[in-house]
PDB file of C-alpha atoms in Angstrom:
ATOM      1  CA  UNK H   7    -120.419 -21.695 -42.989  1.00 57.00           C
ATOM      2  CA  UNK H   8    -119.155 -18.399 -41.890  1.00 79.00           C
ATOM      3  CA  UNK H   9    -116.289 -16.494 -42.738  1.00 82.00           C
ATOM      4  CA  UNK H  10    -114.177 -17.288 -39.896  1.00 82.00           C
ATOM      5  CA  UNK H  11    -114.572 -21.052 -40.168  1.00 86.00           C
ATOM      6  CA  UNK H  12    -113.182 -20.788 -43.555  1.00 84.00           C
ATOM      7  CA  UNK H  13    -110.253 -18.768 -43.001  1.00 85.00           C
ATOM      8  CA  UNK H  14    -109.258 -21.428 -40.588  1.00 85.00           C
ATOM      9  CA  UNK H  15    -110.132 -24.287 -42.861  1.00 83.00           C
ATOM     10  CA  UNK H  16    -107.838 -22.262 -45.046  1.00 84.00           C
ATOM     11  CA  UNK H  17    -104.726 -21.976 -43.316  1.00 85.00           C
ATOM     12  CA  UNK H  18    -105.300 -25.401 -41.485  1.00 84.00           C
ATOM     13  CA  UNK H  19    -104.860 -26.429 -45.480  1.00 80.00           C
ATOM     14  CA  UNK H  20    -101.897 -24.084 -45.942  1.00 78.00           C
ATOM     15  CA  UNK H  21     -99.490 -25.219 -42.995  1.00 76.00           C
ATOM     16  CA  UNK H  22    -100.834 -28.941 -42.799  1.00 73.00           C
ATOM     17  CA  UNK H  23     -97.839 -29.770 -45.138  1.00 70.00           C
ATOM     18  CA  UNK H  24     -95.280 -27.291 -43.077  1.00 69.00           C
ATOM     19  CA  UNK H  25     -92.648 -28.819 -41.298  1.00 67.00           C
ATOM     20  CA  UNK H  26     -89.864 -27.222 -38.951  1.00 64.00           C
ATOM     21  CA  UNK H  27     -86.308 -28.378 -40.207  1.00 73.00           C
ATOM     22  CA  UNK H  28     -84.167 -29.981 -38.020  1.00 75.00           C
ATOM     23  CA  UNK H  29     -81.317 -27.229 -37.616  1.00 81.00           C
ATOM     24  CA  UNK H  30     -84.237 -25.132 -36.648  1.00 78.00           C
ATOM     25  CA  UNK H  31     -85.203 -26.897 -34.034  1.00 78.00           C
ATOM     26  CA  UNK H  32     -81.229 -27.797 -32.778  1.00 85.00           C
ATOM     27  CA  UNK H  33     -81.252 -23.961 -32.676  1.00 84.00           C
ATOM     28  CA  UNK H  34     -84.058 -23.146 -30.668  1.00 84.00           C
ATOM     29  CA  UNK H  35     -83.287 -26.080 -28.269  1.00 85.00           C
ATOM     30  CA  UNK H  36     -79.540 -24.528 -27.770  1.00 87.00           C
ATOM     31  CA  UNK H  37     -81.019 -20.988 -27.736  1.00 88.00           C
ATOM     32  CA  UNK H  38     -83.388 -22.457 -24.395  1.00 88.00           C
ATOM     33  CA  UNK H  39     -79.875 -23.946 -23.107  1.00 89.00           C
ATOM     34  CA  UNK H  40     -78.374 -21.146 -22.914  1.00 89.00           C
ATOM     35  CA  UNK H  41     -80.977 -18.822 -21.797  1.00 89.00           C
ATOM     36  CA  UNK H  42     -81.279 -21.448 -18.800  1.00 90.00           C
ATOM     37  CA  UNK H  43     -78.028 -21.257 -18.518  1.00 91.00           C
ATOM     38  CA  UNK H  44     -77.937 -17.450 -17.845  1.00 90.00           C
ATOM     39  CA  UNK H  45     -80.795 -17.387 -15.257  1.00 92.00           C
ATOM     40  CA  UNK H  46     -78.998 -20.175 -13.466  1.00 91.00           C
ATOM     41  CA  UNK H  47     -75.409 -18.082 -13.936  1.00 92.00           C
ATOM     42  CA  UNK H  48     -77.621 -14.622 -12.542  1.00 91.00           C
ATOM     43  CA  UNK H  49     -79.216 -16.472  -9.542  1.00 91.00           C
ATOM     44  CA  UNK H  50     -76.122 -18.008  -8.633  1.00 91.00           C
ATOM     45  CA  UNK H  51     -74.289 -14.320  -8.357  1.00 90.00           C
ATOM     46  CA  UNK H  52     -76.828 -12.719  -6.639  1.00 90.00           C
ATOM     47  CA  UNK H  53     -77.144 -15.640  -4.064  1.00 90.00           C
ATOM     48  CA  UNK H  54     -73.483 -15.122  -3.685  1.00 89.00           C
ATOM     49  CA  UNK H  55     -73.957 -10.792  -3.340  1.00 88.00           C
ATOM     50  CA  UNK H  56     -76.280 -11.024  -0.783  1.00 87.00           C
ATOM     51  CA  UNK H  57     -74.448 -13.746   1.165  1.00 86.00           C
ATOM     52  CA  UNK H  58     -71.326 -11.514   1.194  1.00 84.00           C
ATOM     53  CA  UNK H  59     -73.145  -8.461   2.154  1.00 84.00           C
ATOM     54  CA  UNK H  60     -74.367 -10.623   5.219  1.00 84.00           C
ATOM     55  CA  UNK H  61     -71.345 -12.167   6.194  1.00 81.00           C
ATOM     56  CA  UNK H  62     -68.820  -8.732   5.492  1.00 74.00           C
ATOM     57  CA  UNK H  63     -70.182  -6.777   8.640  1.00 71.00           C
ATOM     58  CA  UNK H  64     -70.420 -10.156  11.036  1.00 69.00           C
ATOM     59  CA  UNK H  65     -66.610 -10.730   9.955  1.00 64.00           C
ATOM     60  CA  UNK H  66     -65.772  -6.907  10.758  1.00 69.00           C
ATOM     61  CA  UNK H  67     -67.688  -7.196  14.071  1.00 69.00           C
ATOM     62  CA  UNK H  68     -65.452 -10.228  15.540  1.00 64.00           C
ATOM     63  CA  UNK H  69     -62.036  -8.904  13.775  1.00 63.00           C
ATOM     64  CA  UNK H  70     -59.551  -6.741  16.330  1.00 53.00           C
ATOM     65  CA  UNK H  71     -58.871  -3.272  15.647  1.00 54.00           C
ATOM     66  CA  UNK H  72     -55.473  -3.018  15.065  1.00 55.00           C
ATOM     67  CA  UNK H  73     -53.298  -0.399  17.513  1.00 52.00           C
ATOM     68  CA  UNK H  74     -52.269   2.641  15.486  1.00 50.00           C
ATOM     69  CA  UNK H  75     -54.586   2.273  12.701  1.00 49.00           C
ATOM     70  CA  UNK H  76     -55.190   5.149  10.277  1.00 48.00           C
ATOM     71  CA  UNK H  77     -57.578   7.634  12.147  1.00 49.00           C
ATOM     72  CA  UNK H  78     -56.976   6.477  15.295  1.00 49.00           C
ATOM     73  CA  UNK H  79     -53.271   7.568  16.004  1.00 49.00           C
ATOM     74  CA  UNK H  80     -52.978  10.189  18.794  1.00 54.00           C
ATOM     75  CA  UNK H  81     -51.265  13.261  17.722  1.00 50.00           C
ATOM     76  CA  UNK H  82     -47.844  13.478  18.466  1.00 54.00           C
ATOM     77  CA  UNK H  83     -46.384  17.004  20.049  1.00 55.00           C
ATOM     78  CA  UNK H  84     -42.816  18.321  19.298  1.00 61.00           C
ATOM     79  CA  UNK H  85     -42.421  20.641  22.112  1.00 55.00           C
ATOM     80  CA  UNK H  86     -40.076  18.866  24.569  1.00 59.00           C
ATOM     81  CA  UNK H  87     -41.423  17.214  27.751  1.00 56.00           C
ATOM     82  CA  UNK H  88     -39.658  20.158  29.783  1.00 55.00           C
ATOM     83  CA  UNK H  89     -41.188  22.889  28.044  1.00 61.00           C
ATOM     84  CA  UNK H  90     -44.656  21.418  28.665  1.00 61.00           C
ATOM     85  CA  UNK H  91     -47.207  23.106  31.058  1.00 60.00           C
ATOM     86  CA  UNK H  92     -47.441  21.265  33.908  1.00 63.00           C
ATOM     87  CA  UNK H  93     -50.884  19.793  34.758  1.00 67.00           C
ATOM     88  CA  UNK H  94     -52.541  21.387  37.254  1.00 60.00           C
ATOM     89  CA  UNK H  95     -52.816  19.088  40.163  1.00 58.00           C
ATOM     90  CA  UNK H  96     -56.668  17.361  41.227  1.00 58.00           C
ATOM     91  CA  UNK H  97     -58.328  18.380  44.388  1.00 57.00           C
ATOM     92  CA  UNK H  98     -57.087  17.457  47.606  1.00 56.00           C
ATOM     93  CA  UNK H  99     -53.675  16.334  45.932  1.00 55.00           C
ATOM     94  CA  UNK H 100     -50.836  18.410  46.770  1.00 55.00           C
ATOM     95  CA  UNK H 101     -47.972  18.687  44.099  1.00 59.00           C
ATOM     96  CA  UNK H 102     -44.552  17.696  44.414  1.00 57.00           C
ATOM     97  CA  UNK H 103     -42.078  20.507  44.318  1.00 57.00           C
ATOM     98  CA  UNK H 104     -40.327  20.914  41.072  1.00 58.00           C
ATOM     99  CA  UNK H 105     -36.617  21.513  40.921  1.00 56.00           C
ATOM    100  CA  UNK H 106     -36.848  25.361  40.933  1.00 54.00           C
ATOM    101  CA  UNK H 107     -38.733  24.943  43.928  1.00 55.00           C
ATOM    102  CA  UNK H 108     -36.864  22.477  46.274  1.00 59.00           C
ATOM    103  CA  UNK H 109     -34.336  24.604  48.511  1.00 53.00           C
ATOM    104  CA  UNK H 110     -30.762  24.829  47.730  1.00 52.00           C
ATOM    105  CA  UNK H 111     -31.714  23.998  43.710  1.00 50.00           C
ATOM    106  CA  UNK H 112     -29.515  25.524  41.225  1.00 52.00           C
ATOM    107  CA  UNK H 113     -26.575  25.962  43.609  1.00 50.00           C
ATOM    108  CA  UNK H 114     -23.789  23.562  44.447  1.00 52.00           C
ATOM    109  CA  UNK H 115     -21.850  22.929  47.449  1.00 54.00           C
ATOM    110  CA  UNK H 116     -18.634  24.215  47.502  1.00 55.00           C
ATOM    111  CA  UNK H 117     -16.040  21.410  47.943  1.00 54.00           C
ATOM    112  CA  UNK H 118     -14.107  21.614  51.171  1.00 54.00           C
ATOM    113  CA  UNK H 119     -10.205  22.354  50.323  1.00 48.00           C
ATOM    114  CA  UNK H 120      -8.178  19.659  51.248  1.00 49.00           C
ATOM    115  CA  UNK H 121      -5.221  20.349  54.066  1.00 47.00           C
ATOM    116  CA  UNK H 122      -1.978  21.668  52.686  1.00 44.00           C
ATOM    117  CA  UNK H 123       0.361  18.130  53.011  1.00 42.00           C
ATOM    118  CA  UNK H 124       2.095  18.338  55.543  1.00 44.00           C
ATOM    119  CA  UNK H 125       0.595  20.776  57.595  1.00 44.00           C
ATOM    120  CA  UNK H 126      -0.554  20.907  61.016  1.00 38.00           C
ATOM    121  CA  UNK H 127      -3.810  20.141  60.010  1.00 39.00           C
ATOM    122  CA  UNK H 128      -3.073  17.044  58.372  1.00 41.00           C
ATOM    123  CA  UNK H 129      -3.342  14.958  61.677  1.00 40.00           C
ATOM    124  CA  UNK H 130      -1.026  12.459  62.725  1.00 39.00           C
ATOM    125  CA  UNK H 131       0.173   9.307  60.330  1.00 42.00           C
ATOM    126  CA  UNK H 132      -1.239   6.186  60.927  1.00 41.00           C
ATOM    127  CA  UNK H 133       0.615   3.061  59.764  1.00 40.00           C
ATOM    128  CA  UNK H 134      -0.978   1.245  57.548  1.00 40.00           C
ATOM    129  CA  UNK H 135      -0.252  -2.668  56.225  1.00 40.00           C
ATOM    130  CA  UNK H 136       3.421  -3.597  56.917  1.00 38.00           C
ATOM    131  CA  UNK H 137       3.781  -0.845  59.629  1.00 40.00           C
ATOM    132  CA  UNK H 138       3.832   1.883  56.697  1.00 44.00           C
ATOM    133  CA  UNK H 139       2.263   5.279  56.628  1.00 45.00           C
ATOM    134  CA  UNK H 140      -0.603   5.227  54.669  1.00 48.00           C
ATOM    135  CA  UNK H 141      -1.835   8.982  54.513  1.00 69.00           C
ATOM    136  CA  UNK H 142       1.955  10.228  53.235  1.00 84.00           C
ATOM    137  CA  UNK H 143       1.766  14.047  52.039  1.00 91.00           C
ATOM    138  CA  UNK H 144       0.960  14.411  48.421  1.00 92.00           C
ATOM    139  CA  UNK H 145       4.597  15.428  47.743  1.00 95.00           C
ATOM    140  CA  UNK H 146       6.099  11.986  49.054  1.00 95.00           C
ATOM    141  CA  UNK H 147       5.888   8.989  47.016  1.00 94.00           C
ATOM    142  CA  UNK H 148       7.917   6.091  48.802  1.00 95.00           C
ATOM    143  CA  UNK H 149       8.666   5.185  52.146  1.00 95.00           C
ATOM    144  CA  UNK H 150      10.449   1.743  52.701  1.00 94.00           C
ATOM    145  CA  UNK H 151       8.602  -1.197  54.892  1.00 93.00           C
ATOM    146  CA  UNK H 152       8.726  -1.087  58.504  1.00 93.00           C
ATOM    147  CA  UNK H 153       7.896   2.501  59.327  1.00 95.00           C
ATOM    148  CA  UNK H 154       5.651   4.508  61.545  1.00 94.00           C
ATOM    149  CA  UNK H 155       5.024   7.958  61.351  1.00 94.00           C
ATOM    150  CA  UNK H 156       6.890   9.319  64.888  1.00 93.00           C
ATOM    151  CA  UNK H 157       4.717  12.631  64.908  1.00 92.00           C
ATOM    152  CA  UNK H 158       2.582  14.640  62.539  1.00 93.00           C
ATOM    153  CA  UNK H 159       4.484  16.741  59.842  1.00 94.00           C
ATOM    154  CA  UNK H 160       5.549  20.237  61.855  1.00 94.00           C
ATOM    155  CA  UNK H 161       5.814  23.499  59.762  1.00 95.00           C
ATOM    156  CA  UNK H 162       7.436  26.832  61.489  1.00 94.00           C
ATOM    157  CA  UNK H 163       8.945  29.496  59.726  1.00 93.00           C
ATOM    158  CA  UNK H 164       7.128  32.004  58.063  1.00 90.00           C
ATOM    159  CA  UNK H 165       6.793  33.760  54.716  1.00 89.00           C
ATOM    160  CA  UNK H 166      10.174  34.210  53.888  1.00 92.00           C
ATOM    161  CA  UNK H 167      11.316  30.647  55.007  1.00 93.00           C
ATOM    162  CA  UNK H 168       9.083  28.207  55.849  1.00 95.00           C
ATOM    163  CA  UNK H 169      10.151  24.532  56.668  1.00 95.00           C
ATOM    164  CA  UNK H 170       8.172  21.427  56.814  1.00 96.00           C
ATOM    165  CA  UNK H 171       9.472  18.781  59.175  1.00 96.00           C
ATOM    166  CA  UNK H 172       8.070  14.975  58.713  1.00 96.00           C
ATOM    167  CA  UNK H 173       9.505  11.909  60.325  1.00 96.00           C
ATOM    168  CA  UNK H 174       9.072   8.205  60.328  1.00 97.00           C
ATOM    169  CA  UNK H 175      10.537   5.506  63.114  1.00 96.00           C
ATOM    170  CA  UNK H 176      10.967   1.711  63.505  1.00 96.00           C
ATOM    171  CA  UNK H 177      12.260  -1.494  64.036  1.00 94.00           C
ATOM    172  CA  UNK H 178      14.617  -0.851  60.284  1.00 93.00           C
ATOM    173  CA  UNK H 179      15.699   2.448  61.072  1.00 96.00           C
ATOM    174  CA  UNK H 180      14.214   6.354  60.879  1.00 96.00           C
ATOM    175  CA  UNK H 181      13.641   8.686  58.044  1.00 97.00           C
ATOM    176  CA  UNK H 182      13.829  12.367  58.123  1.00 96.00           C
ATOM    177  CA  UNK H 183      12.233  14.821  55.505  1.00 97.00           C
ATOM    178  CA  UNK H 184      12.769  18.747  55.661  1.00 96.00           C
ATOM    179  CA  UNK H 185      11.208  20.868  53.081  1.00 96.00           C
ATOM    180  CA  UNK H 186      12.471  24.699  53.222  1.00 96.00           C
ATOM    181  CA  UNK H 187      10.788  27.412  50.787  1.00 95.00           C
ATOM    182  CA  UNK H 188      12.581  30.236  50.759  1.00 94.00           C
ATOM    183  CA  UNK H 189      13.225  32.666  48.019  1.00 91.00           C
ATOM    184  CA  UNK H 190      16.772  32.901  49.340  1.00 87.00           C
ATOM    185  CA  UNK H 191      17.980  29.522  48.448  1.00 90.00           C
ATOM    186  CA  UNK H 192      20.451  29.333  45.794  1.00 89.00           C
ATOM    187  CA  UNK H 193      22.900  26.230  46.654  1.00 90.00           C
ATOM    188  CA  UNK H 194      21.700  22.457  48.195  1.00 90.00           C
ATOM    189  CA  UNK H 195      24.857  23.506  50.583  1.00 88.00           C
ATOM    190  CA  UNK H 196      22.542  26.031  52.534  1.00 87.00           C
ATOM    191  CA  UNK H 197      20.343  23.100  53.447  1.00 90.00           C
ATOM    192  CA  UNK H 198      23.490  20.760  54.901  1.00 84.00           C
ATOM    193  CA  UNK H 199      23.880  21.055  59.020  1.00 74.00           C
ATOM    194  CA  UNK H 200      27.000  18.900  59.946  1.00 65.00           C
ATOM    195  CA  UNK H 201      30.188  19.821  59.317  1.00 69.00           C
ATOM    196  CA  UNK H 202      32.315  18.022  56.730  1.00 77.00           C
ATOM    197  CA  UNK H 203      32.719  17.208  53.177  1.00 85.00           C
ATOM    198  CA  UNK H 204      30.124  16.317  51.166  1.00 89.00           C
ATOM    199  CA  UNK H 205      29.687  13.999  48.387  1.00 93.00           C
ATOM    200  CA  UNK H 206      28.167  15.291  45.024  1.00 94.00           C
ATOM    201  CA  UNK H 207      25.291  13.312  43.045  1.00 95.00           C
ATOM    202  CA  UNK H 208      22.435  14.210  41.506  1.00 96.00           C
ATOM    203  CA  UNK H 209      18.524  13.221  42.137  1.00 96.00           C
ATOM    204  CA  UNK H 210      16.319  13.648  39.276  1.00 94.00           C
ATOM    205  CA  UNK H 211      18.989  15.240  37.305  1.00 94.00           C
ATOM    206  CA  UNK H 212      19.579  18.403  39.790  1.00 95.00           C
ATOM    207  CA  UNK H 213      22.680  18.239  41.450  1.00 95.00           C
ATOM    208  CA  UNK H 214      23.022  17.322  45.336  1.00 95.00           C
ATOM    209  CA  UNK H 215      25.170  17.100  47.979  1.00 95.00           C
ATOM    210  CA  UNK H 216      25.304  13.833  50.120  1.00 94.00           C
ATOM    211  CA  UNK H 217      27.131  13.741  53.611  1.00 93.00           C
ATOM    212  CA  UNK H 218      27.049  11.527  57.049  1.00 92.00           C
ATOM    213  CA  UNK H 219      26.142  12.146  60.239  1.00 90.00           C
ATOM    214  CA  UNK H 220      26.762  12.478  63.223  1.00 88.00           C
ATOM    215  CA  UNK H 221      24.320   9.761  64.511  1.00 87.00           C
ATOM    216  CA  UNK H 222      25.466   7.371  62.037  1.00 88.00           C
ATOM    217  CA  UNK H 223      22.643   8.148  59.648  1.00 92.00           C
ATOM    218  CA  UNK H 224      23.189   9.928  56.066  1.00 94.00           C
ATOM    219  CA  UNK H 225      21.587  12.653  54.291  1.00 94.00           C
ATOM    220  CA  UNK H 226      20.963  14.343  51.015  1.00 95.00           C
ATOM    221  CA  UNK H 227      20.099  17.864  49.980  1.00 96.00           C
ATOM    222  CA  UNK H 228      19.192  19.448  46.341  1.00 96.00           C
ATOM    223  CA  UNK H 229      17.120  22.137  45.424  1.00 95.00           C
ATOM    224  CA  UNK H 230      13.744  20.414  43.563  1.00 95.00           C
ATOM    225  CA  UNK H 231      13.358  23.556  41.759  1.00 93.00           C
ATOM    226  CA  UNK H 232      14.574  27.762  42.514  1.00 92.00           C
ATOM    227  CA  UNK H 233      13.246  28.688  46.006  1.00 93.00           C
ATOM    228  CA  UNK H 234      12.355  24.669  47.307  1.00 96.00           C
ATOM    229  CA  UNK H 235      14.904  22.828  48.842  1.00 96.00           C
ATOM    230  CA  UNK H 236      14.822  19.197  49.883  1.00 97.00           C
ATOM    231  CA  UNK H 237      16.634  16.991  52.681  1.00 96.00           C
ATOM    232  CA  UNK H 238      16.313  13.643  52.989  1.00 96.00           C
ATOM    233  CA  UNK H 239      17.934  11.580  56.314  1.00 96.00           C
ATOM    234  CA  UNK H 240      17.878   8.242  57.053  1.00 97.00           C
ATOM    235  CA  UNK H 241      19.969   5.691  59.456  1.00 96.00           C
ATOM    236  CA  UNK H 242      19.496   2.208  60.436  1.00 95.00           C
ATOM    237  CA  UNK H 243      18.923  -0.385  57.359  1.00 95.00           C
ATOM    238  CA  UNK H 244      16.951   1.920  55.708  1.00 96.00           C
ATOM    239  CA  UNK H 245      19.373   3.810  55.233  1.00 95.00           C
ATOM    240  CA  UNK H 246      20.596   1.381  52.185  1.00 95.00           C
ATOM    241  CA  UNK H 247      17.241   2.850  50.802  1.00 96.00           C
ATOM    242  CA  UNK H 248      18.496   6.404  50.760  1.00 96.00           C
ATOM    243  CA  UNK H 249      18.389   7.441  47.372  1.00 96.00           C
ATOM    244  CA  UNK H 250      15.035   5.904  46.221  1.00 96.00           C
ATOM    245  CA  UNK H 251      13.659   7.653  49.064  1.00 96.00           C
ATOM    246  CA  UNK H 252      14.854  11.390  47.111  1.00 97.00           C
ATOM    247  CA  UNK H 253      13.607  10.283  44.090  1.00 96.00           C
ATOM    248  CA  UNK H 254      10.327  10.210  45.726  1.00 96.00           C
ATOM    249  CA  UNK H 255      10.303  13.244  46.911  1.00 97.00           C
ATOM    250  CA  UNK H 256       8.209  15.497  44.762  1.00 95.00           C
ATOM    251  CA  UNK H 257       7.560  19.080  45.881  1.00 93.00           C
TER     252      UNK H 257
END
């Protein structure tokens, strides 16, 4: 027999009454468990990698870029819209004039004066609803019902005393309004033509001086203020109305 045959003859005889203890093998059994477990555990995450690395781009492909995203923003300027050069315009297209250009830019029209009330210019007085003047010179505020301008206002005189004659007809009587400005007036009594004695009031709080006449009408005359003087006639039913008519009288 050779030597090799009896060193395994030997140790045959040496371990043939060895036996693994049962903890041992409960060890090595959980030890394989969990080994198992861990190449199960490292599959399973890198199945689960690779599936996301596969599905992240196709997602990204199909999913709308949102307006104003980071990067994609256009760049806002701060120099106002007026102050920006002005594109130049493509071939064959002809560009609108700006507002420096277009004619008469940059000036305005100077607005036509109105007439002076009561002038010449003024034009005649139209009636207007209920037979009454509806285009009355600035400086007169109330005229009763019923009347008709008879002619446009007349104005004679001349810079040192100028008069302003308007008058109003109809079926309830006449009215009759004289404006003087003259730097010579100093009493309502300069304005008065008939003869008699006249009655004292006030219109406004200025004194004047009322008196009849002759044609069965009745006036008034005050000075509105130093240098314009103010006469006011009426006759017919209107003439009731009198007063209220000087009271609109504003010069």
């Amino acid at each position: 027999m050779d030597l090799e045959s009896e060193l395994r003859k030997a140790m045959a005889e040496q371990v043939a009454e060895a036996s693994a203890s049962p903890s041992l093998v409960a060890d090595v059994k959980r030890r394989h468990r969990r080994r198992k477990a861990r190449t199960h555990t490292a599959a399973a995450v890198a199945a689960a990698s690779v599936a996301a690395l596969i599905l992240v781009p196709t997602y990204q492909s199909f999913r709308a870029t949102p307006v104003g995203t980071v990067g994609t923003e256009r760049p806002t300027s701060n120099v106002p819209a007026s102050q920006r050069p002005e594109r130049p315009p493509a071939p064959g297209q002809s560009r609108p004039p700006s507002n420096k250009e277009r004619p008469g830019a940059g000036t305005s029209a100077k607005p036509k004066p109105p007439p002076s009330p009561g002038g010449p210019e003024a034009g005649p007085r139209r009636p207007g609803p209920g037979g009454v003047v509806d285009d009355l010179p600035r400086w007169i505020t109330y005229l009763p019902d019923g009347l008709a301008a008879a002619s446009p206002c007349a104005v004679a005189g001349g810079a040192e005393r100028r008069t302003t004659t308007c008058a109003w007809r109809g079926d309830a009587g006449w009215v009759e309004i004289v404006l003087v400005r003259s730097q010579g007036l100093s009493d309502p009594r300069d304005l008065m033509r008939p003869a008699g004695i006249p009655g004292r009031t006030t219109v406004r709080g200025m004194p004047a001086f009322t008196i009849d006449r002759p044609d069965s009408g009745r006036q008034i005359s005050w000075l509105a203020r130093p240098g314009v003087g103010v006469t006011v006639s009426a006759g017919g039913s209107v003439k009731g109305q009198l007063m209220r008519i000087a009271e609109g009288v504003r010069p």
